[in-house]
XYZ file of C-alpha atoms in Angstrom:
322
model
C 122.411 9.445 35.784
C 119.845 8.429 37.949
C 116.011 8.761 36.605
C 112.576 8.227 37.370
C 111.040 5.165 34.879
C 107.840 4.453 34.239
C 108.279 0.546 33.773
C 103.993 0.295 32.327
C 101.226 2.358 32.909
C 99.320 1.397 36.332
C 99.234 2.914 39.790
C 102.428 3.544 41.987
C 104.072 0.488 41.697
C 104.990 1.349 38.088
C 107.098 4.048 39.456
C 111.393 2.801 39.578
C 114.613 4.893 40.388
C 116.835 3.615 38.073
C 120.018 4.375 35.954
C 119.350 6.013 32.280
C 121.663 7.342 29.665
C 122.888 11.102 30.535
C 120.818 13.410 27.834
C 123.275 14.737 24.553
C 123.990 17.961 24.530
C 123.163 19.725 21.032
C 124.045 23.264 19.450
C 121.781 26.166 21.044
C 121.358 23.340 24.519
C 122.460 23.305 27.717
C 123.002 20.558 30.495
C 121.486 21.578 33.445
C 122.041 19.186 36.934
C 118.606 19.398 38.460
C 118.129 19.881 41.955
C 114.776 20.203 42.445
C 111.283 19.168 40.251
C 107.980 20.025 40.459
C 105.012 17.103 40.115
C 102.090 17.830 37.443
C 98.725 15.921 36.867
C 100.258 15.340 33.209
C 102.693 12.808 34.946
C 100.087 11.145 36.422
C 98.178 10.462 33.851
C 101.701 9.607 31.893
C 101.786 6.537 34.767
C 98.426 5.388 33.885
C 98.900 5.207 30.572
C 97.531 8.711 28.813
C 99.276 11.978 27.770
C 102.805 10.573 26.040
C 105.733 12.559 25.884
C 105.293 14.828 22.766
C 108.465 13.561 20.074
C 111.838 14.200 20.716
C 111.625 13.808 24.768
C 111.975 11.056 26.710
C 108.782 8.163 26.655
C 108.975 6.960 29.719
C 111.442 9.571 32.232
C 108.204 11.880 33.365
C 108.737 15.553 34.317
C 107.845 18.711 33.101
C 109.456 21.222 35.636
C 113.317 21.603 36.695
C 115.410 24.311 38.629
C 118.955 23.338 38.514
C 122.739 24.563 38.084
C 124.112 24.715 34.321
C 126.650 21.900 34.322
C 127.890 22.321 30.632
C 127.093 24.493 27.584
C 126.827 23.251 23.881
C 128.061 25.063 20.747
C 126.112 28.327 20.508
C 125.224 28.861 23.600
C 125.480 32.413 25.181
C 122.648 33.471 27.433
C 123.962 31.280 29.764
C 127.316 29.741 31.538
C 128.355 26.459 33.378
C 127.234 27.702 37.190
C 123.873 29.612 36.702
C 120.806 28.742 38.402
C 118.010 28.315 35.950
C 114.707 26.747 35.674
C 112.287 26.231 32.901
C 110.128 23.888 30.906
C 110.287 20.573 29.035
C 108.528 17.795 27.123
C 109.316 15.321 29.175
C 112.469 14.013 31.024
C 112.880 16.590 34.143
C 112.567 13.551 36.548
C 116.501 13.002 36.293
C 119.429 14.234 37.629
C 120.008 16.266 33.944
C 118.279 17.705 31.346
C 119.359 19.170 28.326
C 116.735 22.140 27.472
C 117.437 24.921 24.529
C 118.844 28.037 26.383
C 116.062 29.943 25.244
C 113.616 28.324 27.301
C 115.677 28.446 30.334
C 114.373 31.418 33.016
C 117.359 32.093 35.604
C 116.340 31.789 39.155
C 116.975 34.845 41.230
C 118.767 34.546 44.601
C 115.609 35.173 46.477
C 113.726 31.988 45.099
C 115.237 28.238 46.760
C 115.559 25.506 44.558
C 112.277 24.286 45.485
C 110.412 27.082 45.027
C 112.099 28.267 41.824
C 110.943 24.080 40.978
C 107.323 25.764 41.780
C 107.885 28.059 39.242
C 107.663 27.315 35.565
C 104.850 25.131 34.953
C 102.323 27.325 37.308
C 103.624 30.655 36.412
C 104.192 30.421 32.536
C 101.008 28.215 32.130
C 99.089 30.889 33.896
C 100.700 33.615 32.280
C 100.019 31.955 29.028
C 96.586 31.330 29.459
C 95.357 34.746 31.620
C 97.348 37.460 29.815
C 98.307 35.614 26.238
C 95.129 33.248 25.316
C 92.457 35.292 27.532
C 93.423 38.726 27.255
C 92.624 39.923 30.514
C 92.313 43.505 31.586
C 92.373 45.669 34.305
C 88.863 45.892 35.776
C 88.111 42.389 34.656
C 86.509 39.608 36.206
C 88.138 36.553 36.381
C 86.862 32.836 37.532
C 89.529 30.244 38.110
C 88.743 26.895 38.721
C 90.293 24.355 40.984
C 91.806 27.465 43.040
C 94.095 25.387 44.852
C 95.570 24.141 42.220
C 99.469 25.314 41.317
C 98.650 27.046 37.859
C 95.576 28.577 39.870
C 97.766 29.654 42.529
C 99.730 31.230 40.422
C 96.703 32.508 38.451
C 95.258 34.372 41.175
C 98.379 36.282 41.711
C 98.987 37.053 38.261
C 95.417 38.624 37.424
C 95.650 40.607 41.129
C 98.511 41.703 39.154
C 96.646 42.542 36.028
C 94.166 44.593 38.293
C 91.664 41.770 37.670
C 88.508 40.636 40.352
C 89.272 37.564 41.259
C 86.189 34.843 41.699
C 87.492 31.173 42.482
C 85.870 27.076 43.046
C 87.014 25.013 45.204
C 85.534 22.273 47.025
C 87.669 22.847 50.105
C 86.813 25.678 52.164
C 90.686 25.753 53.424
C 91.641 26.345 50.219
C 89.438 29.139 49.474
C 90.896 30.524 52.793
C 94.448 30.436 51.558
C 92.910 31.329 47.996
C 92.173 34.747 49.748
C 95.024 35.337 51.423
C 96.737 35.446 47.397
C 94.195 37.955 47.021
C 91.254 36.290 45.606
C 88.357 38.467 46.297
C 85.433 36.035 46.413
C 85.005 32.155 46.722
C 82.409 29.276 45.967
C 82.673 26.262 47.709
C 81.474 23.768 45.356
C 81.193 20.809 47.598
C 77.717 20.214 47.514
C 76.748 22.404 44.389
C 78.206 23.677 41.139
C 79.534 26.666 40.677
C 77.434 28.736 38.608
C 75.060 29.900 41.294
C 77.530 31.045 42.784
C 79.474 33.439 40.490
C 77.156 36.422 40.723
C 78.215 39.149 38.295
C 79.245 37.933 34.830
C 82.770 36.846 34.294
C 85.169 38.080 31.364
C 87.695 35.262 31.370
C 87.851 31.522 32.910
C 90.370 29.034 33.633
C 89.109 25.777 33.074
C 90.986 22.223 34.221
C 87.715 20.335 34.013
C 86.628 20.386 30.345
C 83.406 18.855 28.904
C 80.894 18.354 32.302
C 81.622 22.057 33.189
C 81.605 23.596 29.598
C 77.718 24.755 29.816
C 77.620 26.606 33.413
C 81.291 28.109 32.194
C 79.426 29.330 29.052
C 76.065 30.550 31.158
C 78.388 32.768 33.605
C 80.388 34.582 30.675
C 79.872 37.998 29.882
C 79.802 39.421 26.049
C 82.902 38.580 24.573
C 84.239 37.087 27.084
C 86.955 34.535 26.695
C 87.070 30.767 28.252
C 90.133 29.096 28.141
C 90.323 25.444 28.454
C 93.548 23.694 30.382
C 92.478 20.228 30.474
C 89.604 17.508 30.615
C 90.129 16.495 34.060
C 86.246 15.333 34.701
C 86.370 14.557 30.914
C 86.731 15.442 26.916
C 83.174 15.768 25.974
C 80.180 18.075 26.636
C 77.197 16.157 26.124
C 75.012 19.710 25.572
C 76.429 22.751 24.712
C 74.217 25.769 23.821
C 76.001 27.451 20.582
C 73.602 29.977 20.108
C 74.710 31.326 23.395
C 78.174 31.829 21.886
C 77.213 33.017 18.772
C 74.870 35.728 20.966
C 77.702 36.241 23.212
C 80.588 36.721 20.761
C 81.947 33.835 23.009
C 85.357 32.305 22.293
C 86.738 29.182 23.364
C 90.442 29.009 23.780
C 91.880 25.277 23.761
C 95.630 25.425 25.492
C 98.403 22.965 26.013
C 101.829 23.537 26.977
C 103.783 20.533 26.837
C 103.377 19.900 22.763
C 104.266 23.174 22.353
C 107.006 23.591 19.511
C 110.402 25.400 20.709
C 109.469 28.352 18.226
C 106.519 28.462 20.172
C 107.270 28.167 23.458
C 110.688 30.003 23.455
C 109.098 33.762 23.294
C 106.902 32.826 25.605
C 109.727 32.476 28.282
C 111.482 35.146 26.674
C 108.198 37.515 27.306
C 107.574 36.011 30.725
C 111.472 36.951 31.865
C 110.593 40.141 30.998
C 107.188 40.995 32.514
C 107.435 38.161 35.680
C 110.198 37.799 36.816
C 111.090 41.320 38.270
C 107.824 40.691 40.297
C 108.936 37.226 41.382
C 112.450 38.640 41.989
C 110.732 41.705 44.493
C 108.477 39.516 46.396
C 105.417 40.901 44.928
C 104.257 37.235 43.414
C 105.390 34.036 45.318
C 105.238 30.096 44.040
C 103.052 28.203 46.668
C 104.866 25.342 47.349
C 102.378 22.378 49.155
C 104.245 19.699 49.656
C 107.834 18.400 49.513
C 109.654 14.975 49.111
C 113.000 13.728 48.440
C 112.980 12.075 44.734
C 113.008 8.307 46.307
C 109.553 9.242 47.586
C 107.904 10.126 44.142
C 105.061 7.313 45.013
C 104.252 9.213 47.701
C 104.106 12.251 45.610
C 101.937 11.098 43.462
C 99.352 9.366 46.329
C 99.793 12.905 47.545
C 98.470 14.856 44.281
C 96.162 11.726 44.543
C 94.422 12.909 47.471
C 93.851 16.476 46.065
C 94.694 17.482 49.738
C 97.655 19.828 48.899
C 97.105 23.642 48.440
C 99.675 24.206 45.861
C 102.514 22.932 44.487
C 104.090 19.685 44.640
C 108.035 19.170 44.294
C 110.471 17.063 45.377
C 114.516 17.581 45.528
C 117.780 15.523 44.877
């Protein structure tokens, strides 16, 4: 099959469509042809050298995301048959032409999504999910803050706590973004390009989604409301707060959530998508929640992709297609 390879960890030029072994297919898996694949800041930082593939996927075939046709079952399999469309999650690997996923991690794609946009779907929508509804608990009549609103998972985010019955507040240091932001239905905006964010936020917050880790952990702790919740996606401006005021969360009944997806075990991970079939889908299926999908590229152009995510100029989600 043809793959993406990482062939060291550096910029671009590290990036090679090449030939790799087809993956095995094992009791309980599935071989899925992918059609379509959504790009994720985890594989750029895979390229430069950070974030390996968790054990048992593929070290150096990036990808995350997948929406594809079932090409073959293994032993055991019956939630699904050779045919279906399906998308879903992995550790690593979904830059190919197959993957072999369990079947209980696969989400079928309903007729109204494209293979791009069903591509848009897992890592933004179950991430989001995971974090909003599972790790922070929101409510109806809660106010959320998400960070980086532009983002996929925040795109997806917005929707989902709209959903919830949630007030929306998100950053972004684009105002187009915070433009398109609204038109999800996020009800107020801060443009942080020449100030942070905390000014800005107004009325305490019950739950954030934070990308940026250790520089923003005080102002997301200053802007929480009693109990709420702040849960942590990633360390994009960096892994350590240099200050951090605990007797505000000890005064606060604070809690701070730490989330990953990718490491995630299969018992883990597998009711997740079982829950999220259940609860999001229908709403993807009528319309009511969309993927935003930013930018698209054939899979010989995954340089470009990445210079692309790069640039932080995309509103949304990144994929690329077969």
């Amino acid at each position: 099959m043809r793959a993406i390879l990482y062939t060291g960890a550096g910029g671009p030029e590290v990036i090679s469509l090449t030939e790799a072994p087809t993956p095995a297919v094992a009791a309980g898996h599935v071989l899925v042809r992918v059609r379509a694949v959504g790009l994720n800041r985890a594989d750029l930082i895979q390229r430069k050298g950070g974030y390996p593939a968790p054990p048992g996927w593929p070290t150096n075939i990036p990808g995350l995301e997948y929406a594809g046709v079932v090409e073959s079952v293994g032993p055991g399999v019956t939630l699904v048959k050779a045919g279906d469309r399906v998308m879903g999650l992995v550790g690593g690997g979904a830059h190919a032409e197959f993957v072999a996923p369990h079947e209980r991690e696969l989400v079928p794609v309903p007729a109204v999504l494209t293979d791009e946009q069903a591509a848009a779907v897992p890592e933004a929508f179950l991430t989001a999910y995971d974090a909003l509804v599972v790790r922070g608990r929101a409510g109806a009549g809660d106010r959320v803050l998400v960070h980086a609103v532009g983002s996929g998972v925040s795109t997806a985010a917005v929707q989902l706590a709209k959903w919830i019955g949630c007030t929306v507040v998100g950053t972004s240091r684009t105002a187009g973004k915070l433009d398109r932001a609204r038109a999800l239905g996020m009800d107020a905006g801060i443009d942080t390009s020449a100030a942070g964010f905390r000014a800005g936020v107004g009325e305490p917050v019950n739950v954030i989604l934070d990308y940026f880790g250790g520089p923003a952990l005080s102002d997301n702790l200053a802007v929480l409301a009693t109990k709420g919740r702040l849960v942590l996606l990633g360390t994009l401006q960096g892994g350590v707060a240099e200050q951090v005021d605990v007797g505000r969360i000890l005064r606060g009944r604070l809690e701070v959530i730490g989330t990953v997806m990718r490491a995630r075990p299969h018992e883990e991970r597998a009711p997740l998508v079982q829950e999220f079939i259940r609860r999001v889908m229908p709403e993807l299926q009528a319309g009511r929640m969309a993927p935003v999908v930013g930018a698209s590229f054939p899979m010989t152009a995954m340089a470009a992709a990445h210079a692309a995510m790069e640039s932080n100029r995309v509103f949304g989600k990144i994929v690329l297609t077969w």
